[in-house]
Amino acid sequence: MTDTLDIKITQTPTSRLAETDFNNLPFGKVFSDHMLVADYEDGEWKNFEILPYGPIELSPAISALHYGQAFFEGIKAYKHADGKVSIFRPDKNAIRFNKSADRLCMPQLPEDIFVQSIAALVDIDRNWIPGKANHALYIRPFMFATDPFLGVTPSATYKYIVLIGPVGPYFSKPLRVKIETHYTRAAEGGMGYAKAAGNYGSSMLPARKAAEEGFDQLIWTDAKEHKYIEEMGAANAMFLLDGKLITAEAKDTILDGVTRDTVIALAKDWGITVEERKVSIAELIEGAKNGKLTDAFGAGTAATIASVASISYNGEEYFLSDPQTREFSKKVLATLDDIKYGRSEDVHGWNYMV
Ligand code: PLP
Ligand code: COI
């Protein structure tokens, strides 16, 4: 750890907390009173400031807007019954933040500064953390290039901003997912492992087409052959096949998810065999037909553990068992919630206390 981060704090004179409807929290639409902003200039991070949430002024020529030098993270903070506040594994996001920065020729942000800056913002707006089950404070740190220059070259200046806001469940029901065999999210040598803004922009057309066909999410497949499962929308795809937990290995086309890593750790705690490897569409379809595919879900910070109701492939829809009867994902969700909300011992040290 370095010394305590020096942050200038300007509190809002007019909190919006009292007028916020905590019974209606659509994902990503409600923001707390404050945000954190910092600048990268002359080769260093400076001007760390917490100030009222609101618009910022930028040149229309910033290279983030033109060439996509921009990436983000997603983290959650939880309120425990005794009022304590924890952030779930922000150290992992700090590492991934810098992997994304590296891939996009953007500056590193020291991991302890990342964690401290987030904790300081969460602390100031701790009253915005919902106390209800399945609710949390979503934390969105991001960085983007701010040079007003149209040359295709890495910017010399950047902004780091953190927004936070209360959220309820991302998905309201088990998902009908379509295995995508035309569009590609990521190819080897590309930037699938980075949380680059452009990865999400490119996912919107295929996602919209799938939605028009009635599907809730896509399962991405490998760019070369479209034979192997990669990810599920903005979550890692995980399956229980023949009693083993299987998921694509975290290589350069896959976002190395914190939730994925957490689920793997729990499975290993419980003595379940975990296989991080190529997962073929063929073995999943076979498992769906013969009943050996007993669980399927997306794992992500926003998504939490999102059950898959059915998998569609080449126009055929394969329904899986009733999600309510699935032992593994139900146990994962319950165990994780107990840790995140402080109801059980945090044996892995996943909660960062604010
Ligand atoms: N894969 C993609 C493409 C994502 O956007 C996300 C969401 O963050 C994940 C996987 C899951 O990652 P994590 O569990 O770290 O949120
Ligand atoms: C997250 O789970 O934090 C994500 O980043 C998903 C988001 C794109 C909605």
Coordinates of C-alpha atoms and ligand atoms in Angstrom, one line a residue, residues 27 72-75 96 138-140 170 195 200 234-235 300-303, ligand 2:
F27 CA -29.9 -1.3 -13.7
F72 CA -14.4 0.1 -17.7
E73 CA -14.9 -2.2 -14.7
G74 CA -17.9 -3.4 -12.9
I75 CA -17.9 -4.1 -9.1
R96 CA -8.0 -6.4 -14.7
Y138 CA -23.0 -1.0 -8.5
I139 CA -19.5 0.6 -9.0
R140 CA -18.4 1.7 -12.5
Y170 CA -30.0 -7.4 -13.8
K195 CA -13.1 -4.7 -20.8
Y200 CA -19.7 -3.9 -26.0
A234 CA -21.7 -9.8 -20.5
A235 CA -21.1 -12.8 -18.3
G300 CA -21.0 -11.9 -13.8
T301 CA -21.0 -8.9 -11.4
A302 CA -24.2 -7.4 -12.9
A303 CA -25.7 -10.7 -13.9
Ligands
COI2 C1 -20.7 -6.2 -15.1 O1 -21.1 -7.3 -14.8 O2 -20.2 -5.4 -14.2 C2 -20.7 -5.7 -16.4 O3 -19.8 -5.0 -16.8 C3 -21.8 -6.0 -17.3 C4 -22.2 -4.7 -17.9 C5 -21.7 -4.6 -19.3 C6 -23.7 -4.4 -17.7

